[in-house]
PDB file of C-alpha atoms and ligand atoms in Angstrom:
ATOM      1  CA  MET A   2     -13.619  16.048  -4.266  1.00  0.00           C
ATOM      2  CA  ILE A   3     -13.129  12.274  -2.704  1.00  0.00           C
ATOM      3  CA  THR A   4      -9.962  11.153  -1.677  1.00  0.00           C
ATOM      4  CA  ALA A   5      -8.655   8.159  -0.317  1.00  0.00           C
ATOM      5  CA  VAL A   6      -5.259   7.436   1.113  1.00  0.00           C
ATOM      6  CA  PHE A   7      -3.566   3.822   0.541  1.00  0.00           C
ATOM      7  CA  PRO A   8      -1.123   3.398   3.367  1.00  0.00           C
ATOM      8  CA  GLY A   9       1.157   0.699   3.603  1.00  0.00           C
ATOM      9  CA  SER A  10       5.629   0.070   3.364  1.00  0.00           C
ATOM     10  CA  PHE A  11       4.993  -1.497  -0.282  1.00  0.00           C
ATOM     11  CA  ASP A  12       8.692  -3.048   0.245  1.00  0.00           C
ATOM     12  CA  PRO A  13       8.207  -3.782  -2.700  1.00  0.00           C
ATOM     13  CA  ILE A  14       4.932  -3.325  -4.905  1.00  0.00           C
ATOM     14  CA  THR A  15       3.404  -6.501  -5.308  1.00  0.00           C
ATOM     15  CA  LEU A  16       0.142  -7.928  -7.543  1.00  0.00           C
ATOM     16  CA  GLY A  17      -1.841  -8.056  -4.251  1.00  0.00           C
ATOM     17  CA  HIS A  18      -1.552  -3.939  -3.737  1.00  0.00           C
ATOM     18  CA  THR A  19      -2.136  -3.458  -7.595  1.00  0.00           C
ATOM     19  CA  ASP A  20      -5.450  -5.492  -7.560  1.00  0.00           C
ATOM     20  CA  ILE A  21      -6.715  -3.699  -4.477  1.00  0.00           C
ATOM     21  CA  ILE A  22      -5.969  -0.269  -5.634  1.00  0.00           C
ATOM     22  CA  ASN A  23      -6.890  -1.119  -9.532  1.00  0.00           C
ATOM     23  CA  ARG A  24     -10.330  -1.670  -7.689  1.00  0.00           C
ATOM     24  CA  ALA A  25     -10.278   1.115  -5.113  1.00  0.00           C
ATOM     25  CA  LEU A  26      -9.771   3.427  -8.212  1.00  0.00           C
ATOM     26  CA  PRO A  27     -13.454   3.773  -9.283  1.00  0.00           C
ATOM     27  CA  LEU A  28     -14.930   5.005  -5.725  1.00  0.00           C
ATOM     28  CA  PHE A  29     -13.086   7.461  -5.307  1.00  0.00           C
ATOM     29  CA  ASP A  30     -11.529  10.552  -7.059  1.00  0.00           C
ATOM     30  CA  ARG A  31      -8.379  10.783  -6.244  1.00  0.00           C
ATOM     31  CA  LEU A  32      -5.945   8.260  -4.806  1.00  0.00           C
ATOM     32  CA  ILE A  33      -3.167   8.541  -2.759  1.00  0.00           C
ATOM     33  CA  ILE A  34      -0.715   6.116  -2.544  1.00  0.00           C
ATOM     34  CA  ALA A  35       1.432   7.007   1.087  1.00  0.00           C
ATOM     35  CA  ILE A  36       4.689   4.503   2.143  1.00  0.00           C
ATOM     36  CA  GLY A  37       4.804   5.215   5.915  1.00  0.00           C
ATOM     37  CA  ILE A  38       8.297   5.871   7.297  1.00  0.00           C
ATOM     38  CA  ASN A  39       8.885   3.610  10.758  1.00  0.00           C
ATOM     39  CA  VAL A  40      12.282   4.329  11.386  1.00  0.00           C
ATOM     40  CA  ASP A  41      12.360   1.239  14.055  1.00  0.00           C
ATOM     41  CA  LYS A  42      11.604  -0.409  10.820  1.00  0.00           C
ATOM     42  CA  LYS A  43      13.965  -2.348   8.359  1.00  0.00           C
ATOM     43  CA  TYR A  44      13.458  -2.292   4.865  1.00  0.00           C
ATOM     44  CA  MET A  45      14.825  -3.583   1.022  1.00  0.00           C
ATOM     45  CA  PHE A  46      14.763  -1.039  -0.593  1.00  0.00           C
ATOM     46  CA  ASP A  47      15.096   2.056   0.119  1.00  0.00           C
ATOM     47  CA  VAL A  48      12.045   4.538   0.360  1.00  0.00           C
ATOM     48  CA  GLU A  49      13.024   6.263  -2.981  1.00  0.00           C
ATOM     49  CA  LYS A  50      13.270   2.627  -4.903  1.00  0.00           C
ATOM     50  CA  ARG A  51       9.691   1.876  -3.664  1.00  0.00           C
ATOM     51  CA  ILE A  52       8.357   5.234  -5.142  1.00  0.00           C
ATOM     52  CA  GLU A  53      10.127   4.639  -8.452  1.00  0.00           C
ATOM     53  CA  MET A  54       8.191   1.151  -8.726  1.00  0.00           C
ATOM     54  CA  ILE A  55       5.072   2.490  -7.703  1.00  0.00           C
ATOM     55  CA  GLU A  56       5.378   5.440  -9.899  1.00  0.00           C
ATOM     56  CA  ALA A  57       6.074   3.309 -12.786  1.00  0.00           C
ATOM     57  CA  VAL A  58       2.899   1.133 -12.413  1.00  0.00           C
ATOM     58  CA  TYR A  59       1.204   4.520 -11.927  1.00  0.00           C
ATOM     59  CA  GLY A  60       2.709   7.213 -13.007  1.00  0.00           C
ATOM     60  CA  ASN A  61       0.429   7.953 -15.910  1.00  0.00           C
ATOM     61  CA  GLU A  62      -2.699   7.024 -13.879  1.00  0.00           C
ATOM     62  CA  PRO A  63      -4.019  10.820 -13.139  1.00  0.00           C
ATOM     63  CA  LYS A  64      -6.377  10.392 -10.160  1.00  0.00           C
ATOM     64  CA  ILE A  65      -2.983   8.710  -8.025  1.00  0.00           C
ATOM     65  CA  GLU A  66      -0.205  10.327  -6.573  1.00  0.00           C
ATOM     66  CA  VAL A  67       2.603   8.624  -4.245  1.00  0.00           C
ATOM     67  CA  THR A  68       4.118  10.284  -1.710  1.00  0.00           C
ATOM     68  CA  ARG A  69       5.528   9.096   1.392  1.00  0.00           C
ATOM     69  CA  TYR A  70       4.748  10.505   5.177  1.00  0.00           C
ATOM     70  CA  SER A  71       5.822  10.151   8.933  1.00  0.00           C
ATOM     71  CA  GLY A  72       3.644  10.054  11.537  1.00  0.00           C
ATOM     72  CA  LEU A  73       0.273   9.301  12.571  1.00  0.00           C
ATOM     73  CA  THR A  74      -1.774   8.192   9.865  1.00  0.00           C
ATOM     74  CA  VAL A  75      -4.720  10.427  10.730  1.00  0.00           C
ATOM     75  CA  ASP A  76      -2.567  13.503  11.132  1.00  0.00           C
ATOM     76  CA  PHE A  77      -1.799  12.945   7.329  1.00  0.00           C
ATOM     77  CA  CYS A  78      -5.168  12.418   6.482  1.00  0.00           C
ATOM     78  CA  HIS A  79      -5.999  15.832   8.443  1.00  0.00           C
ATOM     79  CA  ARG A  80      -2.878  17.893   6.628  1.00  0.00           C
ATOM     80  CA  ASN A  81      -4.051  16.944   3.116  1.00  0.00           C
ATOM     81  CA  GLN A  82      -8.362  16.702   2.894  1.00  0.00           C
ATOM     82  CA  ILE A  83      -8.298  13.061   2.543  1.00  0.00           C
ATOM     83  CA  ASN A  84     -11.805  11.261   3.438  1.00  0.00           C
ATOM     84  CA  PHE A  85     -10.794   8.080   3.733  1.00  0.00           C
ATOM     85  CA  ILE A  86      -7.937   5.241   4.175  1.00  0.00           C
ATOM     86  CA  LEU A  87      -8.605   2.141   1.960  1.00  0.00           C
ATOM     87  CA  ARG A  88      -6.818  -1.194   3.301  1.00  0.00           C
ATOM     88  CA  GLY A  89      -6.730  -4.652   1.864  1.00  0.00           C
ATOM     89  CA  LEU A  90      -7.945  -8.082   3.802  1.00  0.00           C
ATOM     90  CA  ARG A  91      -6.505 -11.198   2.930  1.00  0.00           C
ATOM     91  CA  ASN A  92      -7.601 -13.174   6.080  1.00  0.00           C
ATOM     92  CA  PRO A  93      -8.808 -13.354   9.683  1.00  0.00           C
ATOM     93  CA  ALA A  94      -5.261 -11.885  10.832  1.00  0.00           C
ATOM     94  CA  ASP A  95      -5.190  -9.004   8.701  1.00  0.00           C
ATOM     95  CA  PHE A  96      -9.190  -8.659  10.024  1.00  0.00           C
ATOM     96  CA  GLU A  97      -7.726  -8.976  13.730  1.00  0.00           C
ATOM     97  CA  PHE A  98      -4.762  -6.160  13.596  1.00  0.00           C
ATOM     98  CA  GLU A  99      -7.061  -3.815  10.706  1.00  0.00           C
ATOM     99  CA  LYS A 100     -10.101  -3.823  13.155  1.00  0.00           C
ATOM    100  CA  ALA A 101      -8.249  -2.560  16.188  1.00  0.00           C
ATOM    101  CA  ILE A 102      -6.572  -0.023  14.350  1.00  0.00           C
ATOM    102  CA  ALA A 103      -9.760   1.511  12.129  1.00  0.00           C
ATOM    103  CA  GLN A 104     -11.733   1.421  15.150  1.00  0.00           C
ATOM    104  CA  THR A 105      -8.499   3.680  16.354  1.00  0.00           C
ATOM    105  CA  ASN A 106      -8.673   5.624  13.991  1.00  0.00           C
ATOM    106  CA  ARG A 107     -12.045   6.738  13.564  1.00  0.00           C
ATOM    107  CA  LYS A 108     -12.162   7.231  17.495  1.00  0.00           C
ATOM    108  CA  LEU A 109      -8.738   9.385  16.722  1.00  0.00           C
ATOM    109  CA  GLY A 110      -9.429  11.252  13.968  1.00  0.00           C
ATOM    110  CA  ASN A 111     -12.633  10.656  12.447  1.00  0.00           C
ATOM    111  CA  ILE A 112     -11.687   8.991   9.213  1.00  0.00           C
ATOM    112  CA  GLU A 113     -13.043   6.005   7.820  1.00  0.00           C
ATOM    113  CA  THR A 114     -11.915   2.889   6.200  1.00  0.00           C
ATOM    114  CA  VAL A 115     -12.693   1.107   3.759  1.00  0.00           C
ATOM    115  CA  PHE A 116     -12.025  -2.080   3.059  1.00  0.00           C
ATOM    116  CA  LEU A 117     -11.104  -4.368  -0.290  1.00  0.00           C
ATOM    117  CA  LEU A 118     -11.132  -7.747   0.049  1.00  0.00           C
ATOM    118  CA  THR A 119      -8.058  -9.551  -1.949  1.00  0.00           C
ATOM    119  CA  GLY A 120      -8.751 -11.156  -5.058  1.00  0.00           C
ATOM    120  CA  PRO A 121      -8.683 -14.999  -5.216  1.00  0.00           C
ATOM    121  CA  GLU A 122      -5.683 -14.916  -7.766  1.00  0.00           C
ATOM    122  CA  THR A 123      -3.660 -12.354  -5.193  1.00  0.00           C
ATOM    123  CA  SER A 124      -4.853 -13.521  -2.059  1.00  0.00           C
ATOM    124  CA  PHE A 125      -1.788 -15.316  -1.013  1.00  0.00           C
ATOM    125  CA  ILE A 126       0.388 -12.440  -1.703  1.00  0.00           C
ATOM    126  CA  SER A 127       2.703 -10.210   0.259  1.00  0.00           C
ATOM    127  CA  SER A 128       5.829  -8.403   0.249  1.00  0.00           C
ATOM    128  CA  SER A 129       7.358 -10.256   3.002  1.00  0.00           C
ATOM    129  CA  ILE A 130       7.409 -13.806   0.841  1.00  0.00           C
ATOM    130  CA  VAL A 131       8.455 -11.812  -2.126  1.00  0.00           C
ATOM    131  CA  ARG A 132      11.441 -10.136  -0.708  1.00  0.00           C
ATOM    132  CA  ASP A 133      12.305 -13.580   0.741  1.00  0.00           C
ATOM    133  CA  ILE A 134      11.761 -15.502  -2.448  1.00  0.00           C
ATOM    134  CA  PHE A 135      13.895 -12.249  -3.906  1.00  0.00           C
ATOM    135  CA  HIS A 136      16.257 -12.487  -1.471  1.00  0.00           C
ATOM    136  CA  ASN A 137      17.502 -16.228  -1.896  1.00  0.00           C
ATOM    137  CA  GLY A 138      17.463 -15.467  -5.860  1.00  0.00           C
ATOM    138  CA  GLY A 139      14.074 -16.823  -6.905  1.00  0.00           C
ATOM    139  CA  ASP A 140      11.805 -15.858  -9.884  1.00  0.00           C
ATOM    140  CA  ILE A 141       9.494 -13.380  -8.298  1.00  0.00           C
ATOM    141  CA  SER A 142       7.855 -12.128 -11.891  1.00  0.00           C
ATOM    142  CA  LYS A 143       4.673 -13.364 -11.384  1.00  0.00           C
ATOM    143  CA  LEU A 144       4.421 -12.063  -8.269  1.00  0.00           C
ATOM    144  CA  VAL A 145       4.805  -8.408  -9.015  1.00  0.00           C
ATOM    145  CA  PRO A 146       3.964  -5.574 -11.805  1.00  0.00           C
ATOM    146  CA  ALA A 147       6.037  -6.332 -14.715  1.00  0.00           C
ATOM    147  CA  LYS A 148       7.031  -2.554 -15.198  1.00  0.00           C
ATOM    148  CA  ILE A 149       8.869  -2.581 -11.620  1.00  0.00           C
ATOM    149  CA  MET A 150      11.164  -5.801 -12.433  1.00  0.00           C
ATOM    150  CA  PRO A 151      13.819  -3.599 -14.347  1.00  0.00           C
ATOM    151  CA  ILE A 152      13.879  -1.534 -10.947  1.00  0.00           C
ATOM    152  CA  ILE A 153      14.322  -4.622  -8.661  1.00  0.00           C
ATOM    153  CA  VAL A 154      17.157  -6.045 -10.647  1.00  0.00           C
ATOM    154  CA  ASN A 155      18.992  -3.199 -10.816  1.00  0.00           C
ATOM    155  CA  ASN A 156      19.313  -2.770  -7.018  1.00  0.00           C
TER     156      ASN A 156
HETATM  157  P1  LIG B 207       1.558  -2.746   6.262  1.00  0.00           P
HETATM  158  O1  LIG B 207       3.221  -2.536   6.508  1.00  0.00           O
HETATM  159  O2  LIG B 207       0.958  -1.271   6.227  1.00  0.00           O
HETATM  160  O3  LIG B 207       0.865  -4.064   6.333  1.00  0.00           O
HETATM  161  P2  LIG B 207       1.778  -3.471   3.394  1.00  0.00           P
HETATM  162  O4  LIG B 207       2.627  -2.668   2.133  1.00  0.00           O
HETATM  163  O5  LIG B 207       2.139  -5.232   3.474  1.00  0.00           O
HETATM  164  O6  LIG B 207       1.958  -2.844   4.542  1.00  0.00           O
HETATM  165  O7  LIG B 207       0.712  -3.602   2.950  1.00  0.00           O
HETATM  166  C1  LIG B 207      -0.417  -2.385   2.596  1.00  0.00           C
HETATM  167  C2  LIG B 207      -1.891  -2.924   2.311  1.00  0.00           C
HETATM  168  O8  LIG B 207      -1.908  -3.943   1.030  1.00  0.00           O
HETATM  169  C3  LIG B 207      -2.342  -3.535   3.238  1.00  0.00           C
HETATM  170  O9  LIG B 207      -3.874  -2.949   3.628  1.00  0.00           O
HETATM  171  C4  LIG B 207      -2.462  -5.029   3.486  1.00  0.00           C
HETATM  172  O10 LIG B 207      -3.144  -5.787   3.687  1.00  0.00           O
HETATM  173  C5  LIG B 207      -2.901  -4.971   1.354  1.00  0.00           C
HETATM  174  N1  LIG B 207      -1.557  -5.910   0.828  1.00  0.00           N
HETATM  175  C6  LIG B 207      -1.150  -6.624   1.064  1.00  0.00           C
HETATM  176  N2  LIG B 207      -0.834  -7.665  -0.252  1.00  0.00           N
HETATM  177  C7  LIG B 207      -2.125  -7.221  -0.509  1.00  0.00           C
HETATM  178  C8  LIG B 207      -2.781  -9.060  -1.151  1.00  0.00           C
HETATM  179  N3  LIG B 207      -2.700  -9.595  -1.787  1.00  0.00           N
HETATM  180  N4  LIG B 207      -4.366  -8.687  -1.281  1.00  0.00           N
HETATM  181  C9  LIG B 207      -4.957  -7.278  -0.529  1.00  0.00           C
HETATM  182  N5  LIG B 207      -4.457  -6.962  -0.235  1.00  0.00           N
HETATM  183  C10 LIG B 207      -2.884  -6.598   0.568  1.00  0.00           C
END
């Protein structure tokens, strides 16, 4: 069974994330969406809410599991028989950052990272822009999956 993990903050999940997830689904038998917990980072939505949002979108997709983890992604991969790390690339800054991490993960953990290029309709979307718009009372409905809107507005 070929398993990948899509690690991230998903604070919150956006149409950029879902574009990558939907396009990756045919490539793997199992896709674990894993929220990485970093105690030094401040999040807008707590981890339970972020999981609830992802499950609202993918709860009926049999290939997808949603979970959380702390520590190194490669250790999480080894504990869970995960073969690949999935990441999305939006721009040169993402590439430079991801390159060092992917090479380190291969060196440290012998885990390959698979990159999918952002789609043209979603390349500008980031969770931080969504948070900023939401924080300032703007309309985020064109940037996030419709199924998470009721969860976000009740936060
Ligand atoms: P992290 O804090 O790990 O970057 P994010 O939730 O911001 O967590 O992103 C998780 C993954 O989703 C990353 O690989 C990121 O590049 C990818 N991603 C986020 N937004 C987009 C987008 N609009 N298009 C393609 N990939 C994206």
